[in-house]
Amino acid sequence: MASSDPYKDINNIIKIAFIVALILGSYNLWSFFNSSRYQALCGASFWELNRPELESCLDQKKELDK
C-alpha cells in the first residue's frame, strides 16, 4: 500500500523530523538556562538538588530580589 506521491511522504517525514528537532532543542535550551540559574545560586545543578534544597535556592533568590 504505497502512497501515490513519494514527494508527499518525504515532505511529511521532514516536517515530523523538524518538529521533533524543535521540541528537543527547546527542551535543551530550557534545561541549560534552568540549570545555570541553580548553579549560580546554589553551586549545584537543578537535577542534583532535592525539593527542600530547591526551595532554599528559591528563597535565596527572593532575598536577592529585595
Coordinates of C-alpha atoms in Angstrom, one line a residue:
M1 CA 0.0 0.0 0.0
A2 CA 2.5 2.6 -1.2
S3 CA 1.4 6.2 -1.5
S4 CA 0.9 7.5 -5.0
D5 CA 3.2 10.5 -4.3
P6 CA 6.6 9.8 -2.8
Y7 CA 7.4 13.5 -2.5
K8 CA 4.4 14.0 -0.2
D9 CA 5.7 11.2 2.0
I10 CA 9.2 12.7 2.1
N11 CA 7.7 16.1 2.9
N12 CA 5.7 14.6 5.8
I13 CA 8.8 12.9 7.2
I14 CA 10.8 16.1 7.0
K15 CA 8.0 18.0 8.8
I16 CA 7.9 15.4 11.6
A17 CA 11.7 15.5 11.9
F18 CA 11.7 19.3 12.1
I19 CA 9.0 19.3 14.8
V20 CA 10.9 16.7 16.9
A21 CA 14.2 18.7 16.5
L22 CA 12.4 21.8 17.6
I23 CA 10.9 20.2 20.7
L24 CA 14.3 18.7 21.6
G25 CA 16.1 21.9 21.0
S26 CA 13.6 23.9 23.1
Y27 CA 14.0 21.4 26.0
N28 CA 17.8 21.6 25.8
L29 CA 17.6 25.4 25.9
W30 CA 15.2 25.4 28.8
S31 CA 17.4 22.8 30.7
F32 CA 20.6 24.9 30.1
F33 CA 19.1 28.1 31.5
N34 CA 17.3 26.4 34.3
S35 CA 20.5 24.5 35.4
S36 CA 22.6 27.7 35.1
R37 CA 20.3 29.6 37.4
Y38 CA 20.5 27.0 40.2
Q39 CA 24.2 26.6 39.6
A40 CA 24.8 30.3 40.1
L41 CA 22.5 30.5 43.2
C42 CA 23.5 27.3 45.0
G43 CA 26.5 25.8 43.3
A44 CA 24.6 22.7 42.2
S45 CA 22.7 21.6 39.2
F46 CA 18.9 21.7 39.2
W47 CA 19.0 17.9 38.6
E48 CA 21.2 17.2 41.6
L49 CA 19.1 19.0 44.2
N50 CA 16.1 17.6 46.2
R51 CA 12.9 19.5 46.8
P52 CA 14.0 21.3 50.1
E53 CA 17.3 22.3 48.5
L54 CA 15.4 23.8 45.5
E55 CA 13.1 25.7 47.8
S56 CA 16.1 27.0 49.7
C57 CA 17.6 28.3 46.4
L58 CA 14.4 30.0 45.5
D59 CA 14.3 31.6 49.0
Q60 CA 17.9 32.9 48.3
K61 CA 16.7 34.4 45.0
K62 CA 13.8 36.1 46.7
E63 CA 16.2 37.7 49.2
L64 CA 18.4 38.9 46.4
D65 CA 15.5 40.4 44.6
K66 CA 14.6 42.6 47.6

